[in-house]
Structures are given as C-alpha cells and as structure tokens.
Coordinates of C-alpha atoms in Angstrom, one line a residue:
Chain A
M1 CA 0.0 0.0 0.0
Q2 CA 1.6 3.3 -1.1
M3 CA 1.3 6.6 0.7
K4 CA -0.4 9.1 -1.6
P5 CA 0.0 12.5 -0.1
G6 CA -2.7 15.1 -0.5
L7 CA -1.3 18.6 0.3
V8 CA -4.1 21.1 1.1
Q9 CA -2.9 24.6 0.4
M10 CA -5.7 26.8 1.8
K11 CA -6.9 30.2 3.0
M12 CA -8.2 30.9 6.5
T13 CA -10.9 33.2 7.7
A14 CA -11.4 34.8 11.1
D15 CA -13.8 32.0 12.1
P16 CA -12.4 28.7 13.4
K17 CA -15.6 26.8 12.8
Q18 CA -15.7 27.9 9.2
N19 CA -12.0 27.0 8.8
L20 CA -12.6 23.5 10.1
E21 CA -15.6 23.0 7.8
H22 CA -13.5 24.3 4.9
A23 CA -10.6 22.0 5.8
I24 CA -13.0 19.0 5.9
T25 CA -14.3 19.9 2.5
K26 CA -10.8 20.0 1.1
I27 CA -9.9 16.7 2.8
R28 CA -12.9 15.2 1.0
E29 CA -11.7 16.7 -2.3
A30 CA -8.2 15.4 -1.8
A31 CA -9.5 11.9 -1.0
A32 CA -11.7 12.0 -4.1
M33 CA -8.6 12.8 -6.1
G34 CA -6.9 9.7 -4.8
A35 CA -4.9 11.0 -1.8
N36 CA -4.7 8.8 1.3
T37 CA -2.4 10.9 3.5
I38 CA -3.7 14.4 3.8
C39 CA -1.9 17.3 5.3
L40 CA -3.3 20.8 6.3
P41 CA -1.3 24.0 6.7
E42 CA 0.1 25.2 10.1
L43 CA -2.6 26.2 12.6
F44 CA -5.3 25.9 10.0
L45 CA -8.1 26.7 12.5
T46 CA -7.3 30.3 12.9
P47 CA -5.7 33.3 11.2
Y48 CA -2.0 33.3 11.8
F49 CA -2.4 35.0 15.2
C50 CA 1.3 35.3 15.9
Q51 CA 1.4 38.5 14.0
T52 CA 0.8 40.1 17.4
E53 CA 1.2 39.2 21.1
D54 CA -2.3 39.0 22.4
A55 CA -3.3 36.8 25.3
S56 CA -6.9 36.4 24.1
W57 CA -5.7 34.0 21.5
F58 CA -4.9 31.5 24.2
D59 CA -8.7 31.0 24.4
T60 CA -8.5 29.2 21.0
A61 CA -6.0 26.6 22.1
E62 CA -7.3 23.1 22.9
A63 CA -6.1 19.7 24.1
V64 CA -4.5 17.5 21.5
P65 CA -6.0 15.0 21.2
G66 CA -9.1 17.0 21.8
P67 CA -12.2 18.4 20.2
T68 CA -10.7 19.0 16.7
T69 CA -9.0 15.6 16.5
V70 CA -12.3 14.0 17.5
T71 CA -14.0 15.7 14.6
L72 CA -11.2 14.9 12.2
S73 CA -11.0 11.3 13.4
E74 CA -14.6 10.7 12.1
V75 CA -13.6 12.1 8.7
A76 CA -10.4 10.0 8.7
R77 CA -12.3 6.8 9.5
E78 CA -15.1 7.5 7.0
L79 CA -12.7 8.2 4.1
E80 CA -10.0 5.8 5.3
V81 CA -7.4 8.5 5.0
V82 CA -4.6 9.6 7.3
I83 CA -4.9 13.3 8.4
I84 CA -2.1 15.5 9.6
A85 CA -3.5 18.4 11.5
S86 CA -1.5 21.3 13.0
L87 CA -3.1 22.7 16.1
F88 CA -2.6 25.2 18.9
E89 CA -2.2 22.8 21.9
K90 CA -3.2 23.7 25.4
R91 CA -1.2 21.3 27.5
A92 CA -1.8 22.8 30.8
R93 CA -2.8 26.2 32.1
G94 CA 0.0 28.5 31.0
L95 CA 1.7 25.8 28.8
Y96 CA 1.0 25.8 25.1
H97 CA 2.6 24.1 22.1
N98 CA 2.5 24.3 18.3
T99 CA 1.5 20.7 17.7
A100 CA 0.7 18.4 14.9
A101 CA -1.6 15.4 15.3
V102 CA -1.3 12.4 13.0
I103 CA -4.7 10.6 12.8
D104 CA -4.6 7.2 11.2
A105 CA -7.0 5.9 8.6
D106 CA -9.0 4.1 11.3
G107 CA -9.6 7.4 13.2
V108 CA -7.1 6.6 16.0
V109 CA -4.6 9.3 16.8
A110 CA -1.2 7.7 15.9
G111 CA 0.7 10.4 17.8
I112 CA 1.5 14.0 18.2
Y113 CA 4.6 16.1 17.3
R114 CA 5.4 19.4 19.1
K115 CA 7.3 21.9 17.0
M116 CA 10.9 22.0 18.2
H117 CA 12.2 25.1 16.7
I118 CA 10.2 28.2 17.5
P119 CA 10.8 31.5 15.6
D120 CA 10.3 35.0 16.9
D121 CA 10.6 37.9 14.6
P122 CA 8.6 41.0 13.9
G123 CA 5.2 39.7 12.7
F124 CA 6.0 36.1 13.8
Y125 CA 5.9 36.3 17.6
E126 CA 5.8 32.6 18.2
K127 CA 8.0 32.4 21.3
Y128 CA 5.2 34.3 23.1
Y129 CA 2.7 31.5 22.4
F130 CA 4.6 28.2 22.1
T131 CA 6.9 26.4 24.3
P132 CA 9.5 24.5 22.3
G133 CA 8.5 20.8 21.8
D134 CA 9.8 18.3 24.3
L135 CA 8.8 15.1 22.4
G136 CA 11.7 15.0 20.0
P137 CA 11.2 14.0 16.3
G138 CA 7.7 12.8 15.3
V139 CA 7.7 9.7 13.1
F140 CA 4.5 7.6 13.0
D141 CA 3.5 4.3 11.4
T142 CA 0.2 4.7 9.7
R143 CA -1.9 2.4 7.5
Y144 CA -0.2 3.7 4.4
G145 CA 3.4 4.2 5.5
R146 CA 5.8 5.7 7.9
I147 CA 5.5 9.5 8.1
G148 CA 7.6 12.1 9.8
V149 CA 6.1 15.5 10.8
L150 CA 8.0 18.7 11.4
V151 CA 6.5 22.2 11.5
C152 CA 7.4 25.4 9.6
W153 CA 10.5 26.9 11.3
D154 CA 11.9 23.4 11.8
Q155 CA 12.3 23.3 8.0
W156 CA 15.4 25.5 8.2
Y157 CA 17.2 23.0 10.4
P158 CA 19.1 20.1 8.7
E159 CA 19.3 18.5 12.1
A160 CA 15.5 18.2 12.4
A161 CA 15.2 16.6 9.0
R162 CA 18.1 14.2 9.7
M163 CA 16.7 13.1 13.1
T164 CA 13.3 12.5 11.5
A165 CA 14.7 10.6 8.5
M166 CA 16.8 8.5 11.0
R167 CA 13.6 7.2 12.5
G168 CA 12.6 5.9 9.1
A169 CA 10.3 8.5 7.7
D170 CA 9.7 7.8 4.0
L171 CA 7.9 11.2 3.8
I172 CA 8.4 14.3 5.9
V173 CA 5.6 16.8 5.9
Y174 CA 6.0 20.4 7.1
P175 CA 2.7 22.2 7.8
T176 CA 3.7 25.8 7.3
A177 CA 2.7 29.5 7.6
I178 CA 5.2 31.5 5.7
G179 CA 4.8 34.6 3.5
W180 CA 5.9 38.0 2.4
Q181 CA 5.8 41.1 4.5
P182 CA 4.8 43.9 2.1
E183 CA 7.8 46.1 3.1
E184 CA 10.2 43.4 2.1
K185 CA 8.5 41.7 -0.8
E186 CA 9.9 43.7 -3.7
L187 CA 13.5 43.6 -2.5
F188 CA 13.8 40.1 -0.9
G189 CA 10.6 38.3 -1.8
K190 CA 12.0 36.2 -4.7
A191 CA 15.1 35.2 -2.8
Q192 CA 13.1 34.4 0.4
R193 CA 10.7 32.0 -1.4
E194 CA 13.5 30.3 -3.4
A195 CA 15.6 29.9 -0.2
W196 CA 12.7 28.3 1.5
I197 CA 12.2 25.8 -1.3
A198 CA 16.0 25.2 -1.7
V199 CA 16.7 24.3 1.9
Q200 CA 14.0 21.7 2.0
R201 CA 14.9 20.3 -1.4
G202 CA 18.4 19.9 0.2
H203 CA 16.8 17.8 3.0
A204 CA 15.3 15.5 0.4
V205 CA 18.6 14.9 -1.3
A206 CA 20.7 14.6 1.9
N207 CA 18.3 12.1 3.5
G208 CA 17.0 10.3 0.4
T209 CA 13.4 11.0 1.6
Y210 CA 10.3 12.5 0.2
I211 CA 9.7 16.0 1.5
A212 CA 6.5 18.1 1.4
A213 CA 5.6 21.5 2.6
I214 CA 1.9 22.6 3.0
N215 CA 1.6 26.4 3.3
R216 CA -1.2 28.8 3.7
V217 CA -2.1 31.2 0.9
G218 CA -3.8 34.6 0.9
T219 CA -3.2 37.8 2.7
E220 CA -3.9 38.2 6.5
H221 CA -3.8 41.5 8.4
A222 CA -2.9 41.7 12.1
K223 CA -6.0 42.4 14.3
D224 CA -4.4 45.6 15.6
G225 CA -3.3 46.8 12.2
S226 CA 0.4 46.4 13.0
G227 CA 1.2 44.2 10.0
T228 CA 0.3 42.1 7.0
I229 CA 1.5 38.8 5.7
E230 CA 0.9 37.6 2.2
F231 CA 1.3 33.8 2.6
W232 CA 3.1 32.6 -0.5
G233 CA 1.6 29.2 -1.0
S234 CA 4.1 27.3 -3.1
S235 CA 3.4 24.0 -1.3
F236 CA 5.5 21.2 -2.8
L237 CA 6.5 17.6 -2.9
F238 CA 10.1 16.6 -3.7
D239 CA 11.2 13.1 -4.3
P240 CA 14.3 11.4 -2.6
I241 CA 16.7 12.8 -5.2
G242 CA 15.3 16.3 -4.9
K243 CA 13.2 16.1 -8.1
E244 CA 10.1 18.3 -8.0
V245 CA 7.0 16.1 -8.0
A246 CA 4.5 18.9 -7.5
L247 CA 4.7 22.7 -6.8
A248 CA 1.7 24.9 -6.2
G249 CA 1.3 28.6 -7.1
C250 CA 1.6 31.6 -4.8
A251 CA -1.9 32.9 -4.9
N252 CA -4.7 30.3 -4.8
E253 CA -6.0 27.4 -2.9
E254 CA -4.7 24.2 -4.4
I255 CA -4.6 20.5 -3.7
L256 CA -1.4 18.7 -4.7
I257 CA -1.4 14.9 -5.1
G258 CA 1.6 12.7 -5.2
V259 CA 2.9 9.2 -4.5
V260 CA 5.6 8.0 -2.1
D261 CA 7.4 5.2 -3.9
T262 CA 9.5 3.3 -1.4
D263 CA 11.2 1.4 -4.2
R264 CA 12.5 4.7 -5.4
I265 CA 13.8 5.5 -2.0
E266 CA 15.6 2.2 -2.0
C267 CA 17.0 2.7 -5.5
I268 CA 18.3 6.2 -4.9
R269 CA 19.9 5.3 -1.5
R270 CA 21.6 2.3 -3.2
A271 CA 23.0 4.5 -6.0
W272 CA 24.2 7.2 -3.6
P273 CA 24.7 5.5 -0.2
F274 CA 25.1 8.6 2.0
W275 CA 23.7 6.7 5.0
R276 CA 26.6 4.4 4.9
D277 CA 29.3 7.0 5.6
R278 CA 28.0 9.4 8.3
R279 CA 31.0 10.2 10.7
I280 CA 29.1 9.8 13.9
D281 CA 32.5 9.7 15.7
V282 CA 33.1 13.4 14.9
Y283 CA 29.6 14.9 15.0
G284 CA 29.8 15.6 18.7
E285 CA 30.4 19.3 18.2
L286 CA 26.9 19.5 16.7
L287 CA 25.7 19.5 20.3
E288 CA 27.5 22.8 20.9
R289 CA 25.8 26.1 20.5
Y290 CA 28.7 27.3 18.3
G291 CA 32.3 26.2 17.5
D292 CA 34.1 28.9 19.5
R293 CA 34.9 26.9 22.6
Chain B
M1 CA 39.7 43.2 2.9
Q2 CA 37.1 41.0 1.2
M3 CA 37.6 37.4 0.1
K4 CA 37.3 37.2 -3.7
P5 CA 37.1 33.5 -4.6
G6 CA 38.5 32.3 -7.9
L7 CA 37.2 28.9 -8.7
V8 CA 39.4 27.1 -11.2
Q9 CA 37.4 24.4 -13.1
M10 CA 40.0 22.5 -15.1
K11 CA 40.8 19.3 -17.0
M12 CA 43.6 17.0 -16.1
T13 CA 46.1 15.0 -18.2
A14 CA 48.0 11.8 -17.3
D15 CA 51.1 13.9 -16.3
P16 CA 51.2 15.4 -12.8
K17 CA 54.0 17.8 -13.8
Q18 CA 51.9 19.2 -16.6
N19 CA 48.8 19.4 -14.4
L20 CA 50.7 21.4 -11.8
E21 CA 52.0 23.8 -14.5
H22 CA 48.5 24.1 -15.9
A23 CA 47.1 24.8 -12.4
I24 CA 49.7 27.5 -11.8
T25 CA 48.8 29.2 -15.2
K26 CA 45.1 29.1 -14.1
I27 CA 46.0 30.6 -10.7
R28 CA 47.8 33.4 -12.4
E29 CA 44.8 34.0 -14.7
A30 CA 42.4 34.0 -11.7
A31 CA 44.6 36.4 -9.8
A32 CA 44.7 38.7 -12.9
M33 CA 40.9 38.6 -12.9
G34 CA 40.8 39.9 -9.4
A35 CA 40.6 36.7 -7.3
N36 CA 42.5 36.6 -4.0
T37 CA 41.3 33.2 -2.8
I38 CA 41.8 30.6 -5.4
C39 CA 40.6 27.0 -5.3
L40 CA 41.5 24.0 -7.5
P41 CA 39.5 20.8 -8.1
E42 CA 39.9 17.7 -6.1
L43 CA 43.2 15.8 -6.6
F44 CA 44.2 18.2 -9.4
L45 CA 47.7 16.7 -9.9
T46 CA 46.5 13.4 -11.4
P47 CA 43.7 11.8 -13.3
Y48 CA 40.9 10.7 -11.0
F49 CA 42.7 7.5 -10.3
C50 CA 40.0 6.1 -7.9
Q51 CA 38.2 4.7 -11.0
T52 CA 40.2 1.5 -10.2
E53 CA 42.0 0.0 -7.3
D54 CA 45.7 0.0 -8.3
A55 CA 48.5 0.2 -5.7
S56 CA 50.9 1.9 -8.1
W57 CA 49.0 5.1 -7.6
F58 CA 50.3 5.3 -4.0
D59 CA 53.6 6.3 -5.7
T60 CA 52.0 9.7 -6.6
A61 CA 51.1 10.5 -3.0
E62 CA 53.3 13.0 -1.1
A63 CA 53.6 14.7 2.3
V64 CA 51.3 17.6 3.0
P65 CA 52.8 20.1 3.5
G66 CA 55.4 18.8 1.0
P67 CA 56.8 19.3 -2.5
T68 CA 53.6 20.6 -4.1
T69 CA 52.7 23.0 -1.3
V70 CA 56.3 24.3 -1.5
T71 CA 55.9 25.1 -5.2
L72 CA 52.4 26.6 -4.7
S73 CA 53.6 28.6 -1.7
E74 CA 56.0 30.5 -4.0
V75 CA 53.1 31.3 -6.3
A76 CA 50.8 32.4 -3.4
R77 CA 53.5 34.7 -2.0
E78 CA 54.3 36.2 -5.4
L79 CA 50.7 36.9 -6.3
E80 CA 49.6 37.5 -2.7
V81 CA 46.7 35.1 -3.0
V82 CA 45.4 32.3 -0.9
I83 CA 45.5 28.9 -2.6
I84 CA 43.4 25.9 -1.7
A85 CA 45.0 22.7 -3.1
S86 CA 43.5 19.2 -2.9
L87 CA 46.3 16.6 -2.7
F88 CA 46.9 12.9 -2.2
E89 CA 48.6 12.9 1.2
K90 CA 51.1 10.2 2.3
R91 CA 51.0 10.5 6.0
A92 CA 53.0 7.4 6.7
R93 CA 53.9 4.2 4.9
G94 CA 50.5 2.6 4.4
L95 CA 48.5 5.6 5.6
Y96 CA 47.0 8.0 3.1
H97 CA 44.4 10.7 3.1
N98 CA 42.5 12.9 0.6
T99 CA 43.7 16.2 2.0
A100 CA 43.3 19.9 1.2
A101 CA 46.0 22.4 2.0
V102 CA 45.2 26.1 2.6
I103 CA 48.2 28.3 1.7
D104 CA 48.0 31.8 2.9
A105 CA 48.8 34.9 0.8
D106 CA 52.3 35.1 2.4
G107 CA 53.0 31.5 1.3
V108 CA 52.7 29.9 4.7
V109 CA 50.5 26.8 5.0
A110 CA 47.6 28.0 7.2
G111 CA 46.5 24.4 7.7
I112 CA 45.3 21.2 6.2
Y113 CA 41.9 19.4 6.1
R114 CA 41.5 15.7 5.6
K115 CA 38.4 14.6 3.9
M116 CA 36.0 13.1 6.5
H117 CA 33.5 11.3 4.4
I118 CA 35.0 8.8 1.9
P119 CA 32.8 7.3 -0.8
D120 CA 33.2 3.8 -2.4
D121 CA 31.1 2.9 -5.3
P122 CA 31.8 1.4 -8.7
G123 CA 34.3 3.8 -10.4
F124 CA 34.8 5.8 -7.2
Y125 CA 36.9 3.3 -5.1
E126 CA 38.1 5.9 -2.6
K127 CA 37.9 3.7 0.5
Y128 CA 40.8 1.7 -1.0
Y129 CA 43.1 4.8 -1.1
F130 CA 42.0 7.2 1.7
T131 CA 41.6 6.8 5.4
P132 CA 38.8 9.0 6.7
G133 CA 40.1 12.3 8.0
D134 CA 40.9 12.6 11.7
L135 CA 41.3 16.3 12.0
G136 CA 37.6 17.3 12.2
P137 CA 36.3 20.3 10.3
G138 CA 38.9 22.6 8.6
V139 CA 38.4 26.3 9.1
F140 CA 41.3 28.6 8.6
D141 CA 42.0 32.3 9.1
T142 CA 43.7 33.8 6.0
R143 CA 44.7 37.3 5.0
Y144 CA 41.4 37.7 3.2
G145 CA 39.0 36.0 5.5
R146 CA 37.9 32.9 7.4
I147 CA 37.5 29.9 5.0
G148 CA 36.2 26.4 5.5
V149 CA 37.3 23.5 3.4
L150 CA 35.4 20.3 2.8
V151 CA 36.0 17.8 -0.1
C152 CA 33.6 16.3 -2.6
W153 CA 31.6 13.5 -0.8
D154 CA 31.5 15.7 2.3
Q155 CA 29.1 17.9 0.3
W156 CA 26.2 15.4 0.8
Y157 CA 26.4 15.7 4.6
P158 CA 24.6 18.6 6.3
E159 CA 26.5 17.7 9.4
A160 CA 29.9 18.6 7.8
A161 CA 28.7 21.9 6.5
R162 CA 27.1 22.8 9.9
M163 CA 30.3 21.9 11.8
T164 CA 32.4 24.0 9.4
A165 CA 30.0 27.0 9.6
M166 CA 30.0 26.7 13.4
R167 CA 33.7 27.4 13.4
G168 CA 33.0 30.7 11.6
A169 CA 33.6 30.0 8.0
D170 CA 32.3 32.8 5.8
L171 CA 32.9 30.7 2.7
I172 CA 33.0 26.9 2.5
V173 CA 34.8 25.5 -0.6
Y174 CA 34.4 22.0 -1.9
P175 CA 37.2 20.8 -4.2
T176 CA 35.3 18.1 -6.2
A177 CA 35.6 15.3 -8.7
I178 CA 32.1 14.3 -9.7
G179 CA 30.7 13.3 -13.1
W180 CA 28.5 11.1 -15.1
Q181 CA 29.1 7.5 -15.9
P182 CA 28.0 6.9 -19.5
E183 CA 25.7 4.1 -18.7
E184 CA 23.7 6.3 -16.3
K185 CA 23.9 9.6 -17.9
E186 CA 20.8 9.5 -20.1
L187 CA 18.5 8.2 -17.4
F188 CA 19.8 9.8 -14.3
G189 CA 22.3 12.5 -15.4
K190 CA 20.1 15.5 -15.1
A191 CA 18.7 14.5 -11.7
Q192 CA 22.2 13.7 -10.4
R193 CA 23.7 17.1 -11.3
E194 CA 20.7 19.0 -10.0
A195 CA 20.7 17.1 -6.7
W196 CA 24.4 17.8 -6.3
I197 CA 23.7 21.5 -6.7
A198 CA 20.6 21.5 -4.6
V199 CA 22.1 19.9 -1.5
Q200 CA 24.9 22.4 -1.4
R201 CA 22.6 25.3 -2.1
G202 CA 20.7 24.0 1.0
H203 CA 23.8 24.3 3.1
A204 CA 24.2 27.9 2.0
V205 CA 20.7 28.7 3.2
A206 CA 20.7 26.6 6.4
N207 CA 24.0 28.1 7.5
G208 CA 23.8 31.6 6.1
T209 CA 27.3 31.1 4.5
Y210 CA 28.8 31.3 1.0
I211 CA 29.3 27.9 -0.6
A212 CA 31.5 27.0 -3.5
A213 CA 32.2 23.8 -5.4
I214 CA 35.1 23.5 -7.7
N215 CA 34.8 20.5 -10.0
R216 CA 36.9 18.8 -12.7
V217 CA 35.7 18.9 -16.3
G218 CA 36.4 16.6 -19.2
T219 CA 36.2 12.9 -19.8
E220 CA 38.6 10.5 -18.1
H221 CA 39.0 6.8 -18.9
A222 CA 40.2 4.2 -16.3
K223 CA 43.7 3.0 -17.1
D224 CA 42.5 -0.6 -17.4
G225 CA 39.5 0.3 -19.6
S226 CA 37.0 -0.6 -16.9
G227 CA 35.1 2.7 -16.9
T228 CA 34.7 6.3 -17.9
I229 CA 33.7 9.4 -16.1
E230 CA 32.5 12.6 -17.8
F231 CA 33.2 15.2 -15.1
W232 CA 30.3 17.6 -15.2
G233 CA 32.0 20.9 -14.2
S234 CA 29.2 23.1 -13.0
S235 CA 31.4 24.7 -10.4
F236 CA 29.4 27.3 -8.5
L237 CA 29.2 30.0 -5.9
F238 CA 26.0 30.5 -3.8
D239 CA 25.5 33.4 -1.5
P240 CA 24.2 33.0 2.2
I241 CA 20.6 33.1 1.1
G242 CA 21.2 30.5 -1.6
K243 CA 21.2 32.9 -4.5
E244 CA 23.4 31.8 -7.4
V245 CA 26.4 34.1 -7.8
A246 CA 28.1 32.1 -10.5
L247 CA 27.6 28.8 -12.2
A248 CA 30.0 27.2 -14.8
G249 CA 29.0 25.1 -17.7
C250 CA 29.5 21.3 -18.0
A251 CA 32.0 21.0 -20.7
N252 CA 34.9 23.5 -20.6
E253 CA 37.6 24.9 -18.4
E254 CA 36.3 28.1 -16.7
I255 CA 37.4 30.4 -13.9
L256 CA 34.6 31.8 -11.8
I257 CA 35.1 35.0 -9.8
G258 CA 33.0 36.1 -6.9
V259 CA 33.0 38.2 -3.7
V260 CA 32.3 37.1 -0.1
D261 CA 30.4 40.0 1.4
T262 CA 30.5 39.6 5.2
D263 CA 27.9 42.4 5.6
R264 CA 25.6 40.3 3.5
I265 CA 26.1 37.4 5.8
E266 CA 25.3 39.6 8.8
C267 CA 22.2 41.0 7.1
I268 CA 20.8 37.7 6.1
R269 CA 21.4 36.1 9.5
R270 CA 19.7 39.0 11.2
A271 CA 16.6 38.7 8.9
W272 CA 16.4 34.9 9.4
P273 CA 18.1 34.1 12.7
F274 CA 18.4 30.4 12.4
W275 CA 21.5 30.3 14.5
R276 CA 19.5 31.5 17.5
D277 CA 17.2 28.6 17.7
R278 CA 19.2 25.3 17.3
R279 CA 17.8 22.7 19.7
I280 CA 21.2 21.4 20.9
D281 CA 19.4 19.8 23.8
V282 CA 17.7 17.3 21.5
Y283 CA 20.3 16.8 18.8
G284 CA 22.1 14.0 20.7
E285 CA 20.6 11.3 18.5
L286 CA 22.5 12.7 15.6
L287 CA 25.4 10.8 17.1
E288 CA 23.7 7.5 16.5
R289 CA 24.1 5.5 13.3
Y290 CA 20.3 5.3 12.9
G291 CA 17.2 5.9 14.9
D292 CA 16.3 2.3 15.5
R293 CA 17.7 1.8 19.0

C-alpha cells in the first residue's frame, strides 16, 4: 500500500468553525482525487495570530488529542485516510505548544509532534505563544506508511530533517505558515521564497526521503493593524533525489497529489549510499551552540 | 579586505607535472581577474585514479605540506593570493588521506583538512586509497577571511557543512571530482547534477554562509579500460541566502570569480536568525548511526 500525499494549500478566515468546515471539504476533495495521507497547513483553525502578542488567542487553544482531532477522526475513519492536523495545543494552564496530530485511517490518533524550533521575529511572535517541543522528532506508522512530521521553522534546520529521517520516515511533511511582508517583498521576496524551497529540497537529497511543505495562501492582516503577511503558498513535494513532483502557485488554494514510492527511495539510496558514511564519531560538536569553545 | 574567490574548473592530463603547471597558469589567470582566494578541483595533480584499485597510484602521494605546497607557496607569495590545493597525502607508509592544504597569501600553509566522508562505489573506489580524516572540520584564518574546506563526498552531509559553519567559515569551498558514468547519464544524469547543486545550495541557506564547489571537467578513462567518467563541471558559488552568484558550464575549463560580502552574511542572518534557535538539547541522536535503537 503506497502513501499518496494530498497537500491542502488553503486560505483561512477569522472563524475557526468555518476554517474547520472548509478543511474537511478540502480533505474530501483530496480523498476523491486519490490521496490517502492528507496534510493541512500550520494552525489551520485560525488566522496566523502570531502577527501580534495578544493573550486572548490562548482561548483558541485546545487539548491535543481533543475536540478537533475527535471531529477529524470521524472524517479519517469515514474516508479511510490519514490526516495530519496542525493545532494550537493547550497542554496545561499556561503551557502551550504548536503541535501536529497524526490521525490514522481508522480514526485513531497515531501520535503528536510538538514543534521543536520556535521563531520569533517581527510579525512572527511565536515564542510568546509556544513552548519548544519536548517530544523529539515525530515519526509515526500509519496504514499507508511511515510518516515524519515537522512544522514550519523546523524546515530551516538540517538537524531536524536528519533526526526525522533517521527514524525511518519515508515522507516528511511540514505544515507551514510563511509569507511575504509587504515592506520586504519587492527587494527580498523572490530570494526568500527560493531559499525556503531550496533548503527543503536539500533535505530530500541529503536524506533520500520525500519532503512536502503545506503552506497557507492569501493575505492576512494583524488584528491591531500592525502588520500584514501575504502567505506565498508554493506548497510542494520533492522526491528522494530532490526532483520536483509537484509545486503549487503563490496565490490560490490548491490540492497537490503525489505518490511516495518506497522502491524509489531504496533505488536512490543504493545509487548514492550517503547513509553508509556518516561520521558519527566526529559529530559531537553539533551538540554545541557554536564552535568557539 | 574581502575574500574574492577564484574557482578554477579544469581538465587533467595523465602527467602530474603538466597538471601542476597548468594549475599555476590558471591561478595566475584567476589572480589577474581579481581573485584573491583561489581553489583548485579535487586531486588536481592526477587523473581521477580512484576509477580502479591500483596500488601503483600510491607512488603519486606526497607529504602535505610537501613538494607541491612548497611550489604553490611561492606562487601564493608572489601573487599575494590564498590557494586551496587538494592533494593525495602520504602521512606514513600505508596511511594515506585525501587532503586539502590552505596556503595563505604570504606563502605559509595555514593548515590542512583531511576529507572526512569517503565514498566507495563502482568507479569511485576511494575507501581503498584514503583513510577518513581525523582532524575534524577545517576552518582557517587567512589574509582575506575565514575559510572552511570540505571535499567532494562531504558535500552530501549537512553535518559537515554545519560543523564547518559553526567554526566561523564565511565561505566553504568543496574541491570536487564528480561526473556522469556513460551508462547512467541519459536516465539519471540531469537529476544527479541537479541534486548535487541542490544539496549544497541548501547548506548555504541553512548556515547563512557562502558555498562554492570547484569541479573537474572533461572525460577520463580508467587505465584498465573498466570505466569512464565525464566530469560535469558546473562549479558554482552560492550566497548566504542560496542565490546563485556564479555557475559554470558542464564541458569546458572556466574560472569563476565572486565576492564574499560579510555584511551580507550579517544582514541575512539577522533577517532569518536560524543560528539563534538550534535545539542542541535534543540533537544527541545525531550521534547515533540510525534511529532504531
């Protein structure tokens, strides 16, 4: 049984209920198109609220598993698809994570992953909301295959992709919320988008693993008027030699469908056996902050 | 004082003396074009002898520093350029390495790096010739800047690029010998070359560092007729956001000239502060062979 990823690039409204309904509609569409492993963008229930630091957003967090996974579990069981859902997790009063739940095709939550690398930059104030994940890499066996989950900012870290691939992920998915800020777009926009694709394509090659990003699309304004993000879409699937299987546009909702061919992973890793030669005896300094001591 | 890399993509003949003279001619050309940090391809003194396992090649190895670095030191001092020379190092009777020497602009050998990751595949029998390097990453202060050196197969390992960048390399150079085998070229050639570029472009983005590869070009036949490699050139320089600064063709000798702008490194690392957020508390499993225990 092959994994057939369905990558749902979507827009969000201000209304969580409406976003959930819309996501379920898109999951049904993806399943009808042949996908059996369907991934939604980062924090798909809400606007990207990290544009500001506002404590009222903590009201939208929930337990994971919790109400949303219960609803999505019914959809997963009905359609017999795996669903990867990125959620704002309330773990305890005052302790929140940016978490992805993997729901297996029988509706059972196979596991959760808590985003390990948390950004914090003007317009992306995530360190205010999310404690860095304490579960390590997230790799889960599902009915259709072994999937690894990382989230957005994790995608810039080769260490995260490597650890996830080391646990046997044939596909790594990155639910994402990344876009252009209007004041930067003209000067840096092209380079930013290309760098974002390039670094993840590199993970595919280095690890001999399928890599997918699932981004938001559309323009969102901060509630307090302090900023705007134009999410650049461009969701993609790369194969284990870094070949582009699918790439979405920058402006519209789209569903990308692909296939994870484990024979191809085997073939490519035999031709270029990078896994054979890692120098684990000298990698110790990767555990340092920097090489100046 | 800025580093101005000069990347010498060249062809080799069967005659080491001729290859050295040709390399010196190219170094003079690069210096005349404005380069001050000049890098030659992997094992530039000889044909790529690892196409077969033949003990007579050990006769061509030398101490590093040794005769070739003495000759190149004179050139470096005369032209006031840094030279990065990849050499077959004889360390002791029966102990050989694939080593790169960094010669500073005053002719003094700033240091050596011994290739850490050694391939071994049909036509690339490097494990027969080279013991894996025991010096760790190679980063050296030169008159024009802080340069990191890795060699060929190292380029597939994000760990190697990360460790080198952690020691402050503003530019990482990869002397290289990679090409197409005729029996694979039609089916896999395009994907292979693109993957090779993609993974290194990823290192540039992930580390916010300039990355250069310096490859051979031309077709070489194994002495015993067992195989052929068409070295694909395509030497390149990427900037710290993964933008292509220069890219050579696949067929001819070329010299690429660039500039390493440390203000740009600063600017890009401020905009995307990946270095701030590495999760060194959870990277311990990178020291394992695989994630199954």
